[in-house]
Amino acid sequence: MPNERLRAVMTSGGWTHADLGRVTGVDPKSVERWVNLGRVPRRATALKAAEVLGEDVHALWPALRQSRAAQKVSPELVAVYDQRADLPVSLFVDLLASARERVDVLVYAAVFLHEAYPKLNDLLRERAAAGCTVRIAVGDADSVNVRQRGMEEEFGHGIETRCRLALMHFRPLTAVQGIEVRTHGTTLYNSLYRADDQVLVNAHMWGVNAYRAPVWHLRRHGSGGMFDTYADSFSAVWATAEPVEE
């Protein structure tokens, strides 16, 4: 499809294919294809052409706006799920089972894991025995932020009860070498389930129970990306958390 906007701008400015090709460093036949066939030049070339034509680059080539947006999708993003309830527990289990160096779990309660997979503690013991460092941070049932979360979800004292239940589930692991369990009282913006360079992030939304909130699966890609941001967040919470005694 011809690029009529580009044709009109060139015509009004007295630009020929050869003229625009010369100032942008491309063959005149390439410019002809931009106009007559609607071809989209490389971004750097398009920016130079738009500058000399005195026109907005996205007005001449709207597709460049779309491609820029697509490039903003993180290479670390593996998948996005509408809500945690859509994920089988096996996805969490398989992720944790894949760990070779590190398992980090940051939640308020997440008792759905033990309820759906009673052998979770056995799995974590196996990972620790294989050399993994396992860190589990659950919500302090007596903290202001946990109580506030219960009110926001209209869950009342249920969230506090579930935090105590989660601690009951995880407490036996405090005697296992390589595993540490702590309680935290931070505002929990996301629940994190990390295994080495992968993490499942369960978002928290005001007034919405975590099982109805989205989950994204990230895999680390270089340094300084989304994965590292969440890993650093875990470390910051962990530093404030209180160790659970046997």
JSON list of C-alpha atoms in Angstrom, two decimals:
[
{"chain": "A", "resi": 1, "resn": "MET", "atom": "CA", "xyz": [0.00, 0.00, 0.00]},
{"chain": "A", "resi": 2, "resn": "PRO", "atom": "CA", "xyz": [1.50, 3.39, -0.99]},
{"chain": "A", "resi": 3, "resn": "ASN", "atom": "CA", "xyz": [2.59, 5.81, 1.72]},
{"chain": "A", "resi": 4, "resn": "GLU", "atom": "CA", "xyz": [0.46, 8.77, 0.68]},
{"chain": "A", "resi": 5, "resn": "ARG", "atom": "CA", "xyz": [1.52, 10.86, 3.68]},
{"chain": "A", "resi": 6, "resn": "LEU", "atom": "CA", "xyz": [5.18, 10.55, 2.69]},
{"chain": "A", "resi": 7, "resn": "ARG", "atom": "CA", "xyz": [4.33, 11.27, -0.96]},
{"chain": "A", "resi": 8, "resn": "ALA", "atom": "CA", "xyz": [2.45, 14.45, -0.02]},
{"chain": "A", "resi": 9, "resn": "VAL", "atom": "CA", "xyz": [5.22, 15.72, 2.25]},
{"chain": "A", "resi": 10, "resn": "MET", "atom": "CA", "xyz": [7.87, 15.11, -0.40]},
{"chain": "A", "resi": 11, "resn": "THR", "atom": "CA", "xyz": [5.79, 16.74, -3.10]},
{"chain": "A", "resi": 12, "resn": "SER", "atom": "CA", "xyz": [5.05, 19.84, -1.05]},
{"chain": "A", "resi": 13, "resn": "GLY", "atom": "CA", "xyz": [8.74, 20.22, -0.24]},
{"chain": "A", "resi": 14, "resn": "GLY", "atom": "CA", "xyz": [9.93, 19.56, -3.77]},
{"chain": "A", "resi": 15, "resn": "TRP", "atom": "CA", "xyz": [11.81, 16.40, -2.79]},
{"chain": "A", "resi": 16, "resn": "THR", "atom": "CA", "xyz": [12.63, 13.78, -5.41]},
{"chain": "A", "resi": 17, "resn": "HIS", "atom": "CA", "xyz": [13.48, 10.16, -4.67]},
{"chain": "A", "resi": 18, "resn": "ALA", "atom": "CA", "xyz": [17.08, 10.91, -5.55]},
{"chain": "A", "resi": 19, "resn": "ASP", "atom": "CA", "xyz": [17.21, 13.98, -3.27]},
{"chain": "A", "resi": 20, "resn": "LEU", "atom": "CA", "xyz": [15.89, 12.13, -0.22]},
{"chain": "A", "resi": 21, "resn": "GLY", "atom": "CA", "xyz": [18.07, 9.12, -0.98]},
{"chain": "A", "resi": 22, "resn": "ARG", "atom": "CA", "xyz": [21.16, 11.30, -1.11]},
{"chain": "A", "resi": 23, "resn": "VAL", "atom": "CA", "xyz": [20.63, 12.99, 2.27]},
{"chain": "A", "resi": 24, "resn": "THR", "atom": "CA", "xyz": [19.64, 9.74, 4.01]},
{"chain": "A", "resi": 25, "resn": "GLY", "atom": "CA", "xyz": [22.37, 7.63, 2.42]},
{"chain": "A", "resi": 26, "resn": "VAL", "atom": "CA", "xyz": [20.14, 5.15, 0.60]},
{"chain": "A", "resi": 27, "resn": "ASP", "atom": "CA", "xyz": [19.50, 4.23, -3.01]},
{"chain": "A", "resi": 28, "resn": "PRO", "atom": "CA", "xyz": [16.72, 6.26, -4.72]},
{"chain": "A", "resi": 29, "resn": "LYS", "atom": "CA", "xyz": [14.98, 2.96, -5.48]},
{"chain": "A", "resi": 30, "resn": "SER", "atom": "CA", "xyz": [14.66, 2.39, -1.71]},
{"chain": "A", "resi": 31, "resn": "VAL", "atom": "CA", "xyz": [12.96, 5.77, -1.34]},
{"chain": "A", "resi": 32, "resn": "GLU", "atom": "CA", "xyz": [10.66, 4.85, -4.22]},
{"chain": "A", "resi": 33, "resn": "ARG", "atom": "CA", "xyz": [9.67, 1.68, -2.38]},
{"chain": "A", "resi": 34, "resn": "TRP", "atom": "CA", "xyz": [8.97, 3.72, 0.76]},
{"chain": "A", "resi": 35, "resn": "VAL", "atom": "CA", "xyz": [6.53, 5.84, -1.24]},
{"chain": "A", "resi": 36, "resn": "ASN", "atom": "CA", "xyz": [4.96, 3.44, -3.71]},
{"chain": "A", "resi": 37, "resn": "LEU", "atom": "CA", "xyz": [5.03, 0.17, -1.78]},
{"chain": "A", "resi": 38, "resn": "GLY", "atom": "CA", "xyz": [4.76, 1.48, 1.77]},
{"chain": "A", "resi": 39, "resn": "ARG", "atom": "CA", "xyz": [8.06, -0.05, 2.85]},
{"chain": "A", "resi": 40, "resn": "VAL", "atom": "CA", "xyz": [9.33, 1.04, 6.28]},
{"chain": "A", "resi": 41, "resn": "PRO", "atom": "CA", "xyz": [13.01, 2.08, 6.50]},
{"chain": "A", "resi": 42, "resn": "ARG", "atom": "CA", "xyz": [15.32, 1.30, 9.39]},
{"chain": "A", "resi": 43, "resn": "ARG", "atom": "CA", "xyz": [14.61, 3.46, 12.42]},
{"chain": "A", "resi": 44, "resn": "ALA", "atom": "CA", "xyz": [17.83, 5.49, 12.13]},
{"chain": "A", "resi": 45, "resn": "THR", "atom": "CA", "xyz": [17.17, 6.15, 8.44]},
{"chain": "A", "resi": 46, "resn": "ALA", "atom": "CA", "xyz": [13.53, 7.03, 9.11]},
{"chain": "A", "resi": 47, "resn": "LEU", "atom": "CA", "xyz": [14.54, 9.50, 11.82]},
{"chain": "A", "resi": 48, "resn": "LYS", "atom": "CA", "xyz": [16.99, 11.21, 9.46]},
{"chain": "A", "resi": 49, "resn": "ALA", "atom": "CA", "xyz": [14.39, 11.36, 6.67]},
{"chain": "A", "resi": 50, "resn": "ALA", "atom": "CA", "xyz": [11.73, 12.77, 9.01]},
{"chain": "A", "resi": 51, "resn": "GLU", "atom": "CA", "xyz": [14.18, 15.39, 10.26]},
{"chain": "A", "resi": 52, "resn": "VAL", "atom": "CA", "xyz": [15.07, 16.72, 6.80]},
{"chain": "A", "resi": 53, "resn": "LEU", "atom": "CA", "xyz": [11.41, 16.62, 5.75]},
{"chain": "A", "resi": 54, "resn": "GLY", "atom": "CA", "xyz": [10.36, 18.49, 8.88]},
{"chain": "A", "resi": 55, "resn": "GLU", "atom": "CA", "xyz": [7.80, 15.82, 9.77]},
{"chain": "A", "resi": 56, "resn": "ASP", "atom": "CA", "xyz": [7.11, 13.55, 12.75]},
{"chain": "A", "resi": 57, "resn": "VAL", "atom": "CA", "xyz": [8.63, 10.13, 12.12]},
{"chain": "A", "resi": 58, "resn": "HIS", "atom": "CA", "xyz": [5.58, 8.29, 13.49]},
{"chain": "A", "resi": 59, "resn": "ALA", "atom": "CA", "xyz": [3.26, 10.32, 11.28]},
{"chain": "A", "resi": 60, "resn": "LEU", "atom": "CA", "xyz": [5.22, 9.14, 8.24]},
{"chain": "A", "resi": 61, "resn": "TRP", "atom": "CA", "xyz": [5.69, 5.55, 9.44]},
{"chain": "A", "resi": 62, "resn": "PRO", "atom": "CA", "xyz": [3.16, 4.59, 12.17]},
{"chain": "A", "resi": 63, "resn": "ALA", "atom": "CA", "xyz": [4.56, 1.04, 12.18]},
{"chain": "A", "resi": 64, "resn": "LEU", "atom": "CA", "xyz": [7.69, 2.36, 13.89]},
{"chain": "A", "resi": 65, "resn": "ARG", "atom": "CA", "xyz": [5.61, 3.35, 16.91]},
{"chain": "A", "resi": 66, "resn": "GLN", "atom": "CA", "xyz": [4.27, -0.21, 17.12]},
{"chain": "A", "resi": 67, "resn": "SER", "atom": "CA", "xyz": [7.70, -1.81, 16.77]},
{"chain": "A", "resi": 68, "resn": "ARG", "atom": "CA", "xyz": [9.11, 0.42, 19.49]},
{"chain": "A", "resi": 69, "resn": "ALA", "atom": "CA", "xyz": [6.33, -0.66, 21.85]},
{"chain": "A", "resi": 70, "resn": "ALA", "atom": "CA", "xyz": [7.02, -4.29, 21.02]},
{"chain": "A", "resi": 71, "resn": "GLN", "atom": "CA", "xyz": [10.70, -3.83, 21.83]},
{"chain": "A", "resi": 72, "resn": "LYS", "atom": "CA", "xyz": [9.73, -2.68, 25.33]},
{"chain": "A", "resi": 73, "resn": "VAL", "atom": "CA", "xyz": [8.51, -6.15, 26.23]},
{"chain": "A", "resi": 74, "resn": "SER", "atom": "CA", "xyz": [11.19, -7.53, 28.52]},
{"chain": "A", "resi": 75, "resn": "PRO", "atom": "CA", "xyz": [13.20, -10.47, 27.15]},
{"chain": "A", "resi": 76, "resn": "GLU", "atom": "CA", "xyz": [12.88, -11.89, 30.67]},
{"chain": "A", "resi": 77, "resn": "LEU", "atom": "CA", "xyz": [9.14, -12.36, 30.36]},
{"chain": "A", "resi": 78, "resn": "VAL", "atom": "CA", "xyz": [8.29, -16.03, 29.83]},
{"chain": "A", "resi": 79, "resn": "ALA", "atom": "CA", "xyz": [4.53, -15.94, 30.34]},
{"chain": "A", "resi": 80, "resn": "VAL", "atom": "CA", "xyz": [1.69, -13.93, 31.89]},
{"chain": "A", "resi": 81, "resn": "TYR", "atom": "CA", "xyz": [-1.37, -15.50, 33.49]},
{"chain": "A", "resi": 82, "resn": "ASP", "atom": "CA", "xyz": [-4.65, -13.70, 34.13]},
{"chain": "A", "resi": 83, "resn": "GLN", "atom": "CA", "xyz": [-4.91, -15.00, 37.67]},
{"chain": "A", "resi": 84, "resn": "ARG", "atom": "CA", "xyz": [-3.09, -17.39, 39.97]},
{"chain": "A", "resi": 85, "resn": "ALA", "atom": "CA", "xyz": [-6.11, -19.70, 40.03]},
{"chain": "A", "resi": 86, "resn": "ASP", "atom": "CA", "xyz": [-5.40, -20.48, 36.36]},
{"chain": "A", "resi": 87, "resn": "LEU", "atom": "CA", "xyz": [-2.05, -22.07, 37.23]},
{"chain": "A", "resi": 88, "resn": "PRO", "atom": "CA", "xyz": [-1.85, -25.72, 38.25]},
{"chain": "A", "resi": 89, "resn": "VAL", "atom": "CA", "xyz": [0.07, -26.22, 41.49]},
{"chain": "A", "resi": 90, "resn": "SER", "atom": "CA", "xyz": [2.38, -28.47, 39.48]},
{"chain": "A", "resi": 91, "resn": "LEU", "atom": "CA", "xyz": [3.80, -25.33, 37.83]},
{"chain": "A", "resi": 92, "resn": "PHE", "atom": "CA", "xyz": [4.98, -24.04, 41.22]},
{"chain": "A", "resi": 93, "resn": "VAL", "atom": "CA", "xyz": [6.18, -27.49, 42.27]},
{"chain": "A", "resi": 94, "resn": "ASP", "atom": "CA", "xyz": [8.09, -28.12, 39.06]},
{"chain": "A", "resi": 95, "resn": "LEU", "atom": "CA", "xyz": [9.73, -24.70, 39.29]},
{"chain": "A", "resi": 96, "resn": "LEU", "atom": "CA", "xyz": [10.94, -25.29, 42.86]},
{"chain": "A", "resi": 97, "resn": "ALA", "atom": "CA", "xyz": [12.04, -28.82, 41.98]},
{"chain": "A", "resi": 98, "resn": "SER", "atom": "CA", "xyz": [14.23, -27.43, 39.18]},
{"chain": "A", "resi": 99, "resn": "ALA", "atom": "CA", "xyz": [16.33, -25.37, 41.59]},
{"chain": "A", "resi": 100, "resn": "ARG", "atom": "CA", "xyz": [19.99, -26.29, 41.91]},
{"chain": "A", "resi": 101, "resn": "GLU", "atom": "CA", "xyz": [21.34, -23.34, 43.91]},
{"chain": "A", "resi": 102, "resn": "ARG", "atom": "CA", "xyz": [18.59, -21.24, 45.43]},
{"chain": "A", "resi": 103, "resn": "VAL", "atom": "CA", "xyz": [14.94, -21.28, 46.43]},
{"chain": "A", "resi": 104, "resn": "ASP", "atom": "CA", "xyz": [13.35, -18.06, 47.73]},
{"chain": "A", "resi": 105, "resn": "VAL", "atom": "CA", "xyz": [9.69, -17.81, 48.71]},
{"chain": "A", "resi": 106, "resn": "LEU", "atom": "CA", "xyz": [8.13, -14.53, 49.86]},
{"chain": "A", "resi": 107, "resn": "VAL", "atom": "CA", "xyz": [4.44, -14.70, 50.79]},
{"chain": "A", "resi": 108, "resn": "TYR", "atom": "CA", "xyz": [1.96, -13.86, 53.49]},
{"chain": "A", "resi": 109, "resn": "ALA", "atom": "CA", "xyz": [0.60, -17.40, 53.64]},
{"chain": "A", "resi": 110, "resn": "ALA", "atom": "CA", "xyz": [0.34, -19.31, 50.33]},
{"chain": "A", "resi": 111, "resn": "VAL", "atom": "CA", "xyz": [-1.17, -22.27, 52.15]},
{"chain": "A", "resi": 112, "resn": "PHE", "atom": "CA", "xyz": [-2.57, -23.40, 48.80]},
{"chain": "A", "resi": 113, "resn": "LEU", "atom": "CA", "xyz": [0.82, -25.01, 48.13]},
{"chain": "A", "resi": 114, "resn": "HIS", "atom": "CA", "xyz": [0.75, -27.31, 51.16]},
{"chain": "A", "resi": 115, "resn": "GLU", "atom": "CA", "xyz": [-2.95, -27.97, 50.72]},
{"chain": "A", "resi": 116, "resn": "ALA", "atom": "CA", "xyz": [-2.56, -29.05, 47.09]},
{"chain": "A", "resi": 117, "resn": "TYR", "atom": "CA", "xyz": [0.89, -30.60, 47.45]},
{"chain": "A", "resi": 118, "resn": "PRO", "atom": "CA", "xyz": [1.38, -32.10, 50.94]},
{"chain": "A", "resi": 119, "resn": "LYS", "atom": "CA", "xyz": [4.91, -33.22, 50.03]},
{"chain": "A", "resi": 120, "resn": "LEU", "atom": "CA", "xyz": [6.15, -29.65, 49.65]},
{"chain": "A", "resi": 121, "resn": "ASN", "atom": "CA", "xyz": [8.35, -29.85, 52.75]},
{"chain": "A", "resi": 122, "resn": "ASP", "atom": "CA", "xyz": [9.87, -33.08, 51.49]},
{"chain": "A", "resi": 123, "resn": "LEU", "atom": "CA", "xyz": [10.67, -31.37, 48.20]},
{"chain": "A", "resi": 124, "resn": "LEU", "atom": "CA", "xyz": [12.35, -28.46, 49.98]},
{"chain": "A", "resi": 125, "resn": "ARG", "atom": "CA", "xyz": [14.34, -30.87, 52.16]},
{"chain": "A", "resi": 126, "resn": "GLU", "atom": "CA", "xyz": [15.54, -32.64, 49.02]},
{"chain": "A", "resi": 127, "resn": "ARG", "atom": "CA", "xyz": [16.60, -29.35, 47.45]},
{"chain": "A", "resi": 128, "resn": "ALA", "atom": "CA", "xyz": [18.50, -28.38, 50.59]},
{"chain": "A", "resi": 129, "resn": "ALA", "atom": "CA", "xyz": [20.19, -31.79, 50.74]},
{"chain": "A", "resi": 130, "resn": "ALA", "atom": "CA", "xyz": [21.27, -31.27, 47.12]},
{"chain": "A", "resi": 131, "resn": "GLY", "atom": "CA", "xyz": [23.01, -28.03, 48.08]},
{"chain": "A", "resi": 132, "resn": "CYS", "atom": "CA", "xyz": [20.30, -25.43, 47.54]},
{"chain": "A", "resi": 133, "resn": "THR", "atom": "CA", "xyz": [19.95, -22.47, 49.88]},
{"chain": "A", "resi": 134, "resn": "VAL", "atom": "CA", "xyz": [16.26, -22.30, 50.78]},
{"chain": "A", "resi": 135, "resn": "ARG", "atom": "CA", "xyz": [14.75, -19.14, 52.29]},
{"chain": "A", "resi": 136, "resn": "ILE", "atom": "CA", "xyz": [11.07, -18.93, 53.21]},
{"chain": "A", "resi": 137, "resn": "ALA", "atom": "CA", "xyz": [9.50, -15.66, 54.38]},
{"chain": "A", "resi": 138, "resn": "VAL", "atom": "CA", "xyz": [5.88, -15.76, 55.57]},
{"chain": "A", "resi": 139, "resn": "GLY", "atom": "CA", "xyz": [3.72, -13.02, 56.99]},
{"chain": "A", "resi": 140, "resn": "ASP", "atom": "CA", "xyz": [3.80, -12.12, 60.67]},
{"chain": "A", "resi": 141, "resn": "ALA", "atom": "CA", "xyz": [0.20, -12.71, 61.71]},
{"chain": "A", "resi": 142, "resn": "ASP", "atom": "CA", "xyz": [0.44, -9.96, 64.34]},
{"chain": "A", "resi": 143, "resn": "SER", "atom": "CA", "xyz": [1.78, -7.27, 62.00]},
{"chain": "A", "resi": 144, "resn": "VAL", "atom": "CA", "xyz": [-0.23, -4.20, 61.10]},
{"chain": "A", "resi": 145, "resn": "ASN", "atom": "CA", "xyz": [0.27, -4.80, 57.38]},
{"chain": "A", "resi": 146, "resn": "VAL", "atom": "CA", "xyz": [-1.11, -8.34, 57.50]},
{"chain": "A", "resi": 147, "resn": "ARG", "atom": "CA", "xyz": [-4.21, -7.14, 59.35]},
{"chain": "A", "resi": 148, "resn": "GLN", "atom": "CA", "xyz": [-4.59, -4.29, 56.87]},
{"chain": "A", "resi": 149, "resn": "ARG", "atom": "CA", "xyz": [-4.38, -6.74, 53.98]},
{"chain": "A", "resi": 150, "resn": "GLY", "atom": "CA", "xyz": [-7.21, -8.76, 55.52]},
{"chain": "A", "resi": 151, "resn": "MET", "atom": "CA", "xyz": [-9.41, -5.66, 55.71]},
{"chain": "A", "resi": 152, "resn": "GLU", "atom": "CA", "xyz": [-8.61, -4.65, 52.14]},
{"chain": "A", "resi": 153, "resn": "GLU", "atom": "CA", "xyz": [-9.55, -8.11, 50.86]},
{"chain": "A", "resi": 154, "resn": "GLU", "atom": "CA", "xyz": [-12.63, -8.16, 53.11]},
{"chain": "A", "resi": 155, "resn": "PHE", "atom": "CA", "xyz": [-11.09, -11.36, 54.41]},
{"chain": "A", "resi": 156, "resn": "GLY", "atom": "CA", "xyz": [-11.14, -10.21, 58.03]},
{"chain": "A", "resi": 157, "resn": "HIS", "atom": "CA", "xyz": [-8.97, -12.21, 60.39]},
{"chain": "A", "resi": 158, "resn": "GLY", "atom": "CA", "xyz": [-8.77, -15.02, 57.84]},
{"chain": "A", "resi": 159, "resn": "ILE", "atom": "CA", "xyz": [-5.44, -13.82, 56.50]},
{"chain": "A", "resi": 160, "resn": "GLU", "atom": "CA", "xyz": [-3.96, -13.80, 60.00]},
{"chain": "A", "resi": 161, "resn": "THR", "atom": "CA", "xyz": [-5.15, -17.35, 60.55]},
{"chain": "A", "resi": 162, "resn": "ARG", "atom": "CA", "xyz": [-3.65, -18.43, 57.26]},
{"chain": "A", "resi": 163, "resn": "CYS", "atom": "CA", "xyz": [-0.32, -16.82, 58.14]},
{"chain": "A", "resi": 164, "resn": "ARG", "atom": "CA", "xyz": [-0.25, -18.87, 61.35]},
{"chain": "A", "resi": 165, "resn": "LEU", "atom": "CA", "xyz": [-1.19, -21.96, 59.38]},
{"chain": "A", "resi": 166, "resn": "ALA", "atom": "CA", "xyz": [1.61, -21.30, 56.88]},
{"chain": "A", "resi": 167, "resn": "LEU", "atom": "CA", "xyz": [4.08, -20.95, 59.74]},
{"chain": "A", "resi": 168, "resn": "MET", "atom": "CA", "xyz": [2.85, -24.23, 61.19]},
{"chain": "A", "resi": 169, "resn": "HIS", "atom": "CA", "xyz": [3.49, -25.92, 57.84]},
{"chain": "A", "resi": 170, "resn": "PHE", "atom": "CA", "xyz": [6.97, -24.47, 57.39]},
{"chain": "A", "resi": 171, "resn": "ARG", "atom": "CA", "xyz": [8.20, -24.59, 61.01]},
{"chain": "A", "resi": 172, "resn": "PRO", "atom": "CA", "xyz": [9.46, -28.22, 60.78]},
{"chain": "A", "resi": 173, "resn": "LEU", "atom": "CA", "xyz": [11.93, -27.04, 58.15]},
{"chain": "A", "resi": 174, "resn": "THR", "atom": "CA", "xyz": [13.75, -24.79, 60.61]},
{"chain": "A", "resi": 175, "resn": "ALA", "atom": "CA", "xyz": [15.69, -27.83, 61.83]},
{"chain": "A", "resi": 176, "resn": "VAL", "atom": "CA", "xyz": [16.95, -28.62, 58.34]},
{"chain": "A", "resi": 177, "resn": "GLN", "atom": "CA", "xyz": [20.44, -27.51, 57.36]},
{"chain": "A", "resi": 178, "resn": "GLY", "atom": "CA", "xyz": [20.30, -25.16, 54.40]},
{"chain": "A", "resi": 179, "resn": "ILE", "atom": "CA", "xyz": [16.73, -24.00, 55.09]},
{"chain": "A", "resi": 180, "resn": "GLU", "atom": "CA", "xyz": [15.77, -20.85, 56.96]},
{"chain": "A", "resi": 181, "resn": "VAL", "atom": "CA", "xyz": [12.26, -19.66, 57.75]},
{"chain": "A", "resi": 182, "resn": "ARG", "atom": "CA", "xyz": [11.49, -16.09, 58.77]},
{"chain": "A", "resi": 183, "resn": "THR", "atom": "CA", "xyz": [8.39, -13.96, 59.38]},
{"chain": "A", "resi": 184, "resn": "HIS", "atom": "CA", "xyz": [8.03, -10.46, 57.96]},
{"chain": "A", "resi": 185, "resn": "GLY", "atom": "CA", "xyz": [5.64, -7.59, 58.54]},
{"chain": "A", "resi": 186, "resn": "THR", "atom": "CA", "xyz": [6.18, -5.65, 55.32]},
{"chain": "A", "resi": 187, "resn": "THR", "atom": "CA", "xyz": [3.53, -4.47, 52.91]},
{"chain": "A", "resi": 188, "resn": "LEU", "atom": "CA", "xyz": [3.50, -7.29, 50.39]},
{"chain": "A", "resi": 189, "resn": "TYR", "atom": "CA", "xyz": [3.19, -5.93, 46.87]},
{"chain": "A", "resi": 190, "resn": "ASN", "atom": "CA", "xyz": [3.95, -9.28, 45.22]},
{"chain": "A", "resi": 191, "resn": "SER", "atom": "CA", "xyz": [4.37, -12.88, 46.31]},
{"chain": "A", "resi": 192, "resn": "LEU", "atom": "CA", "xyz": [7.58, -14.35, 44.92]},
{"chain": "A", "resi": 193, "resn": "TYR", "atom": "CA", "xyz": [8.45, -17.96, 44.15]},
{"chain": "A", "resi": 194, "resn": "ARG", "atom": "CA", "xyz": [12.04, -18.13, 42.95]},
{"chain": "A", "resi": 195, "resn": "ALA", "atom": "CA", "xyz": [14.14, -21.06, 41.78]},
{"chain": "A", "resi": 196, "resn": "ASP", "atom": "CA", "xyz": [17.64, -20.06, 40.63]},
{"chain": "A", "resi": 197, "resn": "ASP", "atom": "CA", "xyz": [17.17, -17.70, 37.66]},
{"chain": "A", "resi": 198, "resn": "GLN", "atom": "CA", "xyz": [13.40, -18.08, 37.37]},
{"chain": "A", "resi": 199, "resn": "VAL", "atom": "CA", "xyz": [10.64, -16.53, 39.44]},
{"chain": "A", "resi": 200, "resn": "LEU", "atom": "CA", "xyz": [6.85, -16.58, 39.52]},
{"chain": "A", "resi": 201, "resn": "VAL", "atom": "CA", "xyz": [5.52, -13.19, 40.59]},
{"chain": "A", "resi": 202, "resn": "ASN", "atom": "CA", "xyz": [1.97, -13.13, 41.95]},
{"chain": "A", "resi": 203, "resn": "ALA", "atom": "CA", "xyz": [0.82, -9.52, 41.91]},
{"chain": "A", "resi": 204, "resn": "HIS", "atom": "CA", "xyz": [-1.23, -8.11, 44.79]},
{"chain": "A", "resi": 205, "resn": "MET", "atom": "CA", "xyz": [-4.11, -5.79, 44.01]},
{"chain": "A", "resi": 206, "resn": "TRP", "atom": "CA", "xyz": [-6.17, -3.71, 46.41]},
{"chain": "A", "resi": 207, "resn": "GLY", "atom": "CA", "xyz": [-9.31, -5.54, 47.46]},
{"chain": "A", "resi": 208, "resn": "VAL", "atom": "CA", "xyz": [-8.49, -8.62, 45.40]},
{"chain": "A", "resi": 209, "resn": "ASN", "atom": "CA", "xyz": [-7.44, -11.96, 46.83]},
{"chain": "A", "resi": 210, "resn": "ALA", "atom": "CA", "xyz": [-4.09, -13.19, 45.52]},
{"chain": "A", "resi": 211, "resn": "TYR", "atom": "CA", "xyz": [-5.65, -16.19, 43.75]},
{"chain": "A", "resi": 212, "resn": "ARG", "atom": "CA", "xyz": [-7.54, -13.75, 41.49]},
{"chain": "A", "resi": 213, "resn": "ALA", "atom": "CA", "xyz": [-4.50, -11.57, 40.73]},
{"chain": "A", "resi": 214, "resn": "PRO", "atom": "CA", "xyz": [-2.14, -11.94, 37.75]},
{"chain": "A", "resi": 215, "resn": "VAL", "atom": "CA", "xyz": [1.08, -13.95, 37.73]},
{"chain": "A", "resi": 216, "resn": "TRP", "atom": "CA", "xyz": [4.08, -13.40, 35.52]},
{"chain": "A", "resi": 217, "resn": "HIS", "atom": "CA", "xyz": [6.90, -15.86, 34.95]},
{"chain": "A", "resi": 218, "resn": "LEU", "atom": "CA", "xyz": [10.34, -14.32, 34.57]},
{"chain": "A", "resi": 219, "resn": "ARG", "atom": "CA", "xyz": [13.68, -15.83, 33.59]},
{"chain": "A", "resi": 220, "resn": "ARG", "atom": "CA", "xyz": [16.82, -13.78, 34.29]},
{"chain": "A", "resi": 221, "resn": "HIS", "atom": "CA", "xyz": [18.42, -12.32, 31.17]},
{"chain": "A", "resi": 222, "resn": "GLY", "atom": "CA", "xyz": [21.63, -10.51, 32.01]},
{"chain": "A", "resi": 223, "resn": "SER", "atom": "CA", "xyz": [21.94, -8.15, 34.96]},
{"chain": "A", "resi": 224, "resn": "GLY", "atom": "CA", "xyz": [19.83, -5.21, 36.04]},
{"chain": "A", "resi": 225, "resn": "GLY", "atom": "CA", "xyz": [16.55, -6.46, 34.58]},
{"chain": "A", "resi": 226, "resn": "MET", "atom": "CA", "xyz": [13.15, -7.21, 36.05]},
{"chain": "A", "resi": 227, "resn": "PHE", "atom": "CA", "xyz": [14.33, -10.44, 37.60]},
{"chain": "A", "resi": 228, "resn": "ASP", "atom": "CA", "xyz": [17.09, -8.68, 39.55]},
{"chain": "A", "resi": 229, "resn": "THR", "atom": "CA", "xyz": [14.64, -6.03, 40.71]},
{"chain": "A", "resi": 230, "resn": "TYR", "atom": "CA", "xyz": [12.43, -8.66, 42.30]},
{"chain": "A", "resi": 231, "resn": "ALA", "atom": "CA", "xyz": [15.44, -10.54, 43.68]},
{"chain": "A", "resi": 232, "resn": "ASP", "atom": "CA", "xyz": [16.67, -7.35, 45.32]},
{"chain": "A", "resi": 233, "resn": "SER", "atom": "CA", "xyz": [13.19, -6.75, 46.73]},
{"chain": "A", "resi": 234, "resn": "PHE", "atom": "CA", "xyz": [13.23, -10.19, 48.31]},
{"chain": "A", "resi": 235, "resn": "SER", "atom": "CA", "xyz": [16.63, -9.49, 49.86]},
{"chain": "A", "resi": 236, "resn": "ALA", "atom": "CA", "xyz": [15.40, -6.20, 51.30]},
{"chain": "A", "resi": 237, "resn": "VAL", "atom": "CA", "xyz": [12.40, -7.89, 52.94]},
{"chain": "A", "resi": 238, "resn": "TRP", "atom": "CA", "xyz": [14.53, -10.78, 54.16]},
{"chain": "A", "resi": 239, "resn": "ALA", "atom": "CA", "xyz": [16.85, -8.36, 55.93]},
{"chain": "A", "resi": 240, "resn": "THR", "atom": "CA", "xyz": [13.91, -7.06, 58.00]},
{"chain": "A", "resi": 241, "resn": "ALA", "atom": "CA", "xyz": [12.40, -10.48, 58.74]},
{"chain": "A", "resi": 242, "resn": "GLU", "atom": "CA", "xyz": [12.64, -12.31, 62.06]},
{"chain": "A", "resi": 243, "resn": "PRO", "atom": "CA", "xyz": [14.10, -15.87, 62.18]},
{"chain": "A", "resi": 244, "resn": "VAL", "atom": "CA", "xyz": [11.70, -18.59, 63.28]},
{"chain": "A", "resi": 245, "resn": "GLU", "atom": "CA", "xyz": [13.06, -20.79, 66.04]},
{"chain": "A", "resi": 246, "resn": "GLU", "atom": "CA", "xyz": [12.60, -24.57, 66.09]}
]
